[in-house]
Structures are given as structure tokens and as C-alpha cells.
Short mmCIF file of C-alpha atoms in Angstrom, two decimals:
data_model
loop_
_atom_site.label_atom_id
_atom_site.label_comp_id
_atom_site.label_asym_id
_atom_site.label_seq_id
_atom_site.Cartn_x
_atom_site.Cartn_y
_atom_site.Cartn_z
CA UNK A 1 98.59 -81.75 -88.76
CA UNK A 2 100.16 -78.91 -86.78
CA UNK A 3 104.04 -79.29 -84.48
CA UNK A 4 104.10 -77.18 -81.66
CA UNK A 5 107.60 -76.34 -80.61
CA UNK A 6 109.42 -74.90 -77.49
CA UNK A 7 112.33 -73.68 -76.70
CA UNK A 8 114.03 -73.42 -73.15
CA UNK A 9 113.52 -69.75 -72.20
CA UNK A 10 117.71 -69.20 -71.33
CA UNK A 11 119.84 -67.85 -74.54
CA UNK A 12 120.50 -71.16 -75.67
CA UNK A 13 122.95 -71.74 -78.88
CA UNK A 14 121.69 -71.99 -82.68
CA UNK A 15 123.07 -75.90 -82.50
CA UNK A 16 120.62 -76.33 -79.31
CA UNK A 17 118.08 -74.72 -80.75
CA UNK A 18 117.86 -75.93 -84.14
CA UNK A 19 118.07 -79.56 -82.39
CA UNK A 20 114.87 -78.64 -80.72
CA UNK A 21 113.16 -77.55 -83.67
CA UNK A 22 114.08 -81.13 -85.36
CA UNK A 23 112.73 -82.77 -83.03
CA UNK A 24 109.11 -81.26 -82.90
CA UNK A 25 109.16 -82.48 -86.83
CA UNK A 26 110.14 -79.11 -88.18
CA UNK A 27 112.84 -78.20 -90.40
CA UNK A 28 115.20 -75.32 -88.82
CA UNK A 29 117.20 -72.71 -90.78
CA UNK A 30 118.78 -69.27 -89.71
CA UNK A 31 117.69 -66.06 -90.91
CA UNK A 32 119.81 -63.40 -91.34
CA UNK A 33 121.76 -62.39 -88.19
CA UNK A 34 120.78 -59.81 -85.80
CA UNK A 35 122.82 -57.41 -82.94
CA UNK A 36 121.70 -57.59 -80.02
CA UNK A 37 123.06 -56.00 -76.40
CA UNK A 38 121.64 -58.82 -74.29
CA UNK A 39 122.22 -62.00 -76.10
CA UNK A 40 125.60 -63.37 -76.28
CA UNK A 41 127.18 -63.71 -79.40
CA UNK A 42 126.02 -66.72 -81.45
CA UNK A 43 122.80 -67.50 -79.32
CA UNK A 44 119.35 -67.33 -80.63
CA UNK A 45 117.67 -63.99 -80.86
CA UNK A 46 114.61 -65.14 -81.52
CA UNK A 47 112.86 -66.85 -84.12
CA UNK A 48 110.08 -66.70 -87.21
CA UNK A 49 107.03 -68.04 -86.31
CA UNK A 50 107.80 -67.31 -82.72
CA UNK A 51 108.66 -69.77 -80.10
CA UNK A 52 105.59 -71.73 -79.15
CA UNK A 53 104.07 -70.86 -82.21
CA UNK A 54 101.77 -73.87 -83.75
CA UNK A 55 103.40 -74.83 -87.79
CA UNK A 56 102.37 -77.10 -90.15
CA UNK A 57 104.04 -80.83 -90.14
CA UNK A 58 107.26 -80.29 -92.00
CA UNK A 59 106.89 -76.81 -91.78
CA UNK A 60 110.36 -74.49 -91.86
CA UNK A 61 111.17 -71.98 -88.51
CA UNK A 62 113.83 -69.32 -89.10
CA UNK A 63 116.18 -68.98 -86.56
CA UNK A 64 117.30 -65.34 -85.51
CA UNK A 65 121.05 -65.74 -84.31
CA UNK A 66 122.59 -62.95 -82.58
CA UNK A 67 125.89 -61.13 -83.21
CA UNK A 68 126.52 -59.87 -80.13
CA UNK A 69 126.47 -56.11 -79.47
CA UNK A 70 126.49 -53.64 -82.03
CA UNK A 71 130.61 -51.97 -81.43
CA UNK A 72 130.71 -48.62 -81.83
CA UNK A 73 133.86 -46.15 -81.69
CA UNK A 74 133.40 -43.63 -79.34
CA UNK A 75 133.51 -39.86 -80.58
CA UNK A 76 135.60 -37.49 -79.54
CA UNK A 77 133.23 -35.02 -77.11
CA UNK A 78 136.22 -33.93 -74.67
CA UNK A 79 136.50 -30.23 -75.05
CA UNK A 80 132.84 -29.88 -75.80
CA UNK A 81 129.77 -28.71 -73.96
CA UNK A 82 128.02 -31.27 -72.02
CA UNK A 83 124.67 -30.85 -74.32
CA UNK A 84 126.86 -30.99 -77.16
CA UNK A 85 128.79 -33.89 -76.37
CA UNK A 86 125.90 -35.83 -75.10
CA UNK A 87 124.14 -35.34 -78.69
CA UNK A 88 127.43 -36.11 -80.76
CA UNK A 89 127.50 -39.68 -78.44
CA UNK A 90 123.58 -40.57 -79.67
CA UNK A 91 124.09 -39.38 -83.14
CA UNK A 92 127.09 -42.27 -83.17
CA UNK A 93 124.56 -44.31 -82.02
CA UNK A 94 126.12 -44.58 -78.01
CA UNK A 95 123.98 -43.39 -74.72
CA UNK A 96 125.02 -41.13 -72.49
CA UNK A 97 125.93 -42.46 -69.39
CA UNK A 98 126.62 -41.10 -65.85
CA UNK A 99 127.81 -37.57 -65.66
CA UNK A 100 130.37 -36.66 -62.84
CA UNK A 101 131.29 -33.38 -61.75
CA UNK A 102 135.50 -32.51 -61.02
CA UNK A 103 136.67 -29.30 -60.80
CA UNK A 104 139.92 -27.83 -62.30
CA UNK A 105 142.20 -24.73 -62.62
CA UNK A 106 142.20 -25.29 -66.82
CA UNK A 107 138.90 -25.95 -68.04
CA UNK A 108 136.24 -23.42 -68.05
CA UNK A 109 132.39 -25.24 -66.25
CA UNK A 110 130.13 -27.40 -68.01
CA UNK A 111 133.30 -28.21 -70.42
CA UNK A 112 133.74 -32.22 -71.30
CA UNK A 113 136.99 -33.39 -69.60
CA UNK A 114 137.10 -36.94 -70.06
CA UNK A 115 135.05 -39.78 -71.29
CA UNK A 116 134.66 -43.78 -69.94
CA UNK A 117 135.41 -45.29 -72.19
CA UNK A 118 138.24 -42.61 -73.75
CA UNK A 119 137.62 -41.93 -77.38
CA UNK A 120 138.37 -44.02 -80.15
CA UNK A 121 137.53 -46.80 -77.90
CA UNK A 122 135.42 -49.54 -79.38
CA UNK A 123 132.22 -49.66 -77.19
CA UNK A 124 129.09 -51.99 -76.75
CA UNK A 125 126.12 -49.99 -78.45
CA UNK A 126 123.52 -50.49 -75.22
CA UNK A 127 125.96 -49.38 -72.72
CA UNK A 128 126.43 -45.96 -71.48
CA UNK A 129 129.19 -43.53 -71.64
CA UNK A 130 130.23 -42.05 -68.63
CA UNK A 131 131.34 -38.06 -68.75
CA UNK A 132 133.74 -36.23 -66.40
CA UNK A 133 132.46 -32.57 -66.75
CA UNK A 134 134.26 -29.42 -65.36
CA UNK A 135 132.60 -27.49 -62.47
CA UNK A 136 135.25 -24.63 -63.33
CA UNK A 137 138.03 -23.25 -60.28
CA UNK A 138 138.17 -25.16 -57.29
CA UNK A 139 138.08 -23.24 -53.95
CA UNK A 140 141.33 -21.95 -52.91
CA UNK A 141 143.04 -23.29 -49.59
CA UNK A 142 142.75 -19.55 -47.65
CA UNK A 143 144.49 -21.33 -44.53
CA UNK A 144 147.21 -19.83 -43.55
CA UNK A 145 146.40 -16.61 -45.78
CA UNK A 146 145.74 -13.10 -45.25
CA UNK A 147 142.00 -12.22 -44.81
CA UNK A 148 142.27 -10.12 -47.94
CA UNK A 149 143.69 -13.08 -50.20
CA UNK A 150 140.13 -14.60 -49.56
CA UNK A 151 138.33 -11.54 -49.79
CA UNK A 152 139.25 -10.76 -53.33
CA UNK A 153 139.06 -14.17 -54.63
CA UNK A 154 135.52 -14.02 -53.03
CA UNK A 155 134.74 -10.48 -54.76
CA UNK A 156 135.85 -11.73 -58.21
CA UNK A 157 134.04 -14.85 -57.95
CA UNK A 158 130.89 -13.81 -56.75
CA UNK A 159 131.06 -15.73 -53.66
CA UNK A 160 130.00 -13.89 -50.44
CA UNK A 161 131.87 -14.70 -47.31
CA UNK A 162 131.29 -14.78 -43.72
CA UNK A 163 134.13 -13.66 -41.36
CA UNK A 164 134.16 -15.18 -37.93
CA UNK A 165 136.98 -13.94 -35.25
CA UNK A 166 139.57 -16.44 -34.19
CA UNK A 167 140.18 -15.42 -30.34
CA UNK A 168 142.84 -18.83 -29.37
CA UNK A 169 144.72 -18.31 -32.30
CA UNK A 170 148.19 -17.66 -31.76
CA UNK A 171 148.66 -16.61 -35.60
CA UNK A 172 149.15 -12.83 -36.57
CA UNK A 173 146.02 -11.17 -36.89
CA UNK A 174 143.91 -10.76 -39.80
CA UNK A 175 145.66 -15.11 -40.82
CA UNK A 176 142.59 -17.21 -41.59
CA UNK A 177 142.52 -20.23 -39.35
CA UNK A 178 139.98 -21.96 -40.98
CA UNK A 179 137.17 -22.25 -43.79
CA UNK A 180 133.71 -23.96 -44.14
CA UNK A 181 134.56 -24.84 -47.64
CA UNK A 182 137.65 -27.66 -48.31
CA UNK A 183 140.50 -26.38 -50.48
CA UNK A 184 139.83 -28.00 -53.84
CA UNK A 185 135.62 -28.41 -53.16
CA UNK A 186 133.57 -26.89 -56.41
CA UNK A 187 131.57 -23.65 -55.50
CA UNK A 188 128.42 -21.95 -57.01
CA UNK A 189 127.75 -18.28 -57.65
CA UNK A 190 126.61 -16.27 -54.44
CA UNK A 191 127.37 -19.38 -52.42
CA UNK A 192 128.48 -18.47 -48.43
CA UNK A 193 131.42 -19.44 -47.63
CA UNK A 194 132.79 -19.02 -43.68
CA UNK A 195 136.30 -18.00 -43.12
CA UNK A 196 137.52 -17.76 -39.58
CA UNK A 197 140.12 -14.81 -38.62
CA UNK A 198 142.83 -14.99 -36.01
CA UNK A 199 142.48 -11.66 -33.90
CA UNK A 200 146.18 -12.46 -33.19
CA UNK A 201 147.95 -13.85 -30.27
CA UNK A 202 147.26 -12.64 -26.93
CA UNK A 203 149.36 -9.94 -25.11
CA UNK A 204 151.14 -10.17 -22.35
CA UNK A 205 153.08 -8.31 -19.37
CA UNK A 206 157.08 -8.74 -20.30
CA UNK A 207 158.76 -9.92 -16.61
CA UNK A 208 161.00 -7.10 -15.58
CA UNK A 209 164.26 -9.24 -15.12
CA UNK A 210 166.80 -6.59 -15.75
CA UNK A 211 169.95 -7.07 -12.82
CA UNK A 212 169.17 -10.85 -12.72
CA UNK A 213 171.26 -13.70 -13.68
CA UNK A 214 170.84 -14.89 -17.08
CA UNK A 215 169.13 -18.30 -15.81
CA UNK A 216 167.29 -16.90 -13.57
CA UNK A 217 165.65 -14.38 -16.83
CA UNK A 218 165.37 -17.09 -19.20
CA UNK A 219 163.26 -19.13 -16.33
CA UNK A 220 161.27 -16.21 -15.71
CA UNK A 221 160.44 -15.18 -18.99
CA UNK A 222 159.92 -18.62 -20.37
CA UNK A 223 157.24 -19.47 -17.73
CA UNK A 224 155.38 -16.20 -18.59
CA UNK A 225 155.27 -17.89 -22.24
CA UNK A 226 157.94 -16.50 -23.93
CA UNK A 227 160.80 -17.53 -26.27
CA UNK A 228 164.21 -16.35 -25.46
CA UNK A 229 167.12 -15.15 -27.39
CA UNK A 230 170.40 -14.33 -25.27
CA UNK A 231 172.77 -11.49 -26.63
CA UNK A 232 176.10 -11.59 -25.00
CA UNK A 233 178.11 -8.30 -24.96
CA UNK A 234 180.47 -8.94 -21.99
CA UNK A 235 182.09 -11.49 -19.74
CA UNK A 236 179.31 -11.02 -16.80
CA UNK A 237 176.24 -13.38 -16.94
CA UNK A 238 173.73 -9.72 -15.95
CA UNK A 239 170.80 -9.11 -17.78
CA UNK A 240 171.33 -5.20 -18.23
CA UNK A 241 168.60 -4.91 -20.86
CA UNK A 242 166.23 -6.50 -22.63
CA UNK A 243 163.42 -5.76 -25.77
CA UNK A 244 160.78 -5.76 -25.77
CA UNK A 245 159.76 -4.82 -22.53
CA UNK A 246 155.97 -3.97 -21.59
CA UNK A 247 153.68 -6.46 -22.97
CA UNK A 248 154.72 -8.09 -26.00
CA UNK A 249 152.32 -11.28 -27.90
CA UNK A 250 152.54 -14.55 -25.82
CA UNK A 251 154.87 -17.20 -27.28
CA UNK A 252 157.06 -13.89 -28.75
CA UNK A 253 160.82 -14.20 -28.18
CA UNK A 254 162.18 -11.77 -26.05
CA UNK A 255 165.63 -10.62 -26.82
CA UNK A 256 168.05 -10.33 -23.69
CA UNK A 257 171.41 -8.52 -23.65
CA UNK A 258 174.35 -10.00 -20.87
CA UNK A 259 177.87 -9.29 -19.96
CA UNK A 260 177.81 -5.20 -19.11
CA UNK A 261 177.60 -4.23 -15.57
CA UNK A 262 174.08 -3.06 -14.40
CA UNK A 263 174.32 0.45 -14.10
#
């Protein structure tokens, strides 16, 4: 006579398990123990015949119990080349994981920076290993920054860069106003990168206020968009000079001298 036995197809315990095989009139016993990513520790793996297998009446079934995963210590790959530190992981028996790109002012591109778990770490065989891997000098923040500042970074790093004139900027000319790339963004080789150029602030006429009152000239000048700085030389309250005079840029200070009769 043959026992057909089952087991419920959920990891189920070696107790449950072996109860099951008992009761289909089979004698249970447990093989040696097996790792296994999937099955929790001390559930069945499987067993010999398999399950659903027809035996003999009396017959024995080997029960496969698992060990849980397979720890491993993680190597250390920081440092290394991403090939290189992808291999040392699979020789320790570990599988590269996700790779993520950062950049940094250190660390020369393609370089290792940092593992998930860190090394040393004791680490579930079947589960990946995430790398952090340089992608070498960030892009400078050129804000701010002479034109040239950006135009020899861009020479010595084989970027190429587009200038684009900044008419509304109030900034000295040749100060870049803006950039396509973000300050701390990764770059490639012969990558474009825009950079917009302040042609400087605008000129403007300089009010003639010399012979008028001092509040009178600061009025006057300030609604022409100017800043004003009062020098006081004397006891009057007469502009008798003033610099710059002719056009000077808009939102300039204009320096005003007071106190000395007009001649």
C-alpha cells in the first residue's frame, strides 16, 4: 500500500510539518539543514520524496529545515573601481545591488565611496548591496563670479559653455547672473553648459543740482535712481559740487559736497 502526503503550501514549521507527515502513516525525520534567503529560519525547505509524492506504508520522508539566510560579511570595495568592487562583492558570495551616482571634490569618477550595508557588516546572502559611486567634481556655483572664473573651469574641464547677455542686471559687467547647470549637479565631458552675463547696470544722466539746497539734491538725485552720500565742508546747506557728474550707472551713489558758498 502507498500514503500520499501533503503539506500546506505556506513555510510552515518542522513541528507542523513532521505532524503532517505522521499522520498520512509515514515516519518523518530531518535531513541535514539547508540556507535558504526565502524561508524563515527553522521552517521547512523542502523535503525527500517531495511533497505530494506517493511512499510506501511506513515509509520514512526527510525533512529539509532551513537555516535562514546564508550571513555574509561584507568586503571592503570603498576606494575601488566600480567593476572591481562589484566582482570582490560576488566572489564573497554578495550581489551587487543598486548603484547611485554623488559627486565630490575628493574622489576621482567611477571610484567606490560608500557601501549599504558599510563593510564589515553582516549581510543576508540573496540581498543586494547598494554602491555610492563618485561622478568626480561637482559643477561650481559661477553666480556671482567673473565670466572668466567659469570660463577657465570650463576650458580645463572640457566643458563648452554658452554665454548669454544679462541686459536688467544691475551687477558689474562681465558678473554671471545665472547658469543652466545647479552648483553641485555632476557634469560630463563636452557637456553645454549656459552661463548668463550681466552687461552691467544701465547709465544714466547725473541731475545737475549744483546751487541747490541739500534736500532739494538728495530728492532730485534719488528719484533719478541714485544713492547719495553728503560731504559737509562748511556751515551753509549749498551743494557747490558734486561727483560724478554726467551719467554715472543707475543705483550708483553720487557724492555731494555742502557748506562753501557757490561761486
Amino acid at each position: 500500500r502507498e500514503a500520499f502526503f501533503a503539506i500546506p503550501p505556506k513555510s510552515i514549521s518542522s513541528e507542523v510539518a513532521g505532524q503532517a507527515v505522521q499522520n498520512a502513516g509515514l515516519t518523518a525525520k530531518t535531513g541535514t539543514p539547508q540556507f535558504s534567503s526565502h524561508v524563515p529560519r527553522g521552517d521547512i525547505v523542502g523535503t525527500s520524496p517531495a511533497i505530494g509524492s506517493r511512499v510506501g506504508k511506513g515509509g520514512t520522508v526527510l525533512l529539509i529545515v532551513s537555516e535562514g539566510a546564508r550571513m555574509i560579511s561584507v568586503p571592503q570595495v570603498t576606494g575601488q573601481a566600480l567593476a572591481t568592487a562589484e566582482a570582490a562583492l560576488r566572489h564573497a558570495g554578495l550581489t551587487p545591488g543598486q548603484v547611485t551616482s554623488q559627486t565630490s571634490t575628493t574622489i576621482q569618477s567611477g571610484i567606490v565611496i560608500s557601501t549599504t550595508p558599510a563593510a564589515n557588516a553582516s549581510w543576508p546572502q540573496g540581498k543586494p548591496v547598494s554602491l555610492i559611486v563618485s561622478s568626480g567634481q561637482p559643477v561650481p556655483n559661477f553666480v556671482g563670479q567673473q565670466k572668466s572664473v567659469a570660463e577657465q573651469w570650463a576650458q580645463a574641464n572640457g566643458v563648452s559653455l554658452n554665454e548669454v547677455a544679462d541686459a536688467k542686471s544691475d551687477q558689474p559687467a562681465g558678473t554671471v547672473t545665472a547658469q543652466s547647470v545647479p552648483p553641485n549637479s555632476s557634469f560630463t565631458p563636452h557637456q553645454v553648459i549656459t552661463i548668463t552675463i550681466s552687461n552691467g547696470p544701465q547709465m544714466v544722466n547725473v541731475p545737475n543740482v549744483d546751487g541747490q539746497q541739500i534736500s532739494q539734491a538728495e530728492q532730485q538725485l534719488q528719484q533719478a535712481g541714485f544713492q547719495v552720500k553728503v560731504n559737509q565742508v562748511g556751515p551753509l546747506n549749498t551743494v557747490f559740487d558734486y561727483s560724478p557728474s554726467g551719467q554715472a550707472p543707475q543705483g550708483s551713489t553720487i557724492t555731494v559736497y555742502v557748506g562753501l558758498p557757490h561761486l
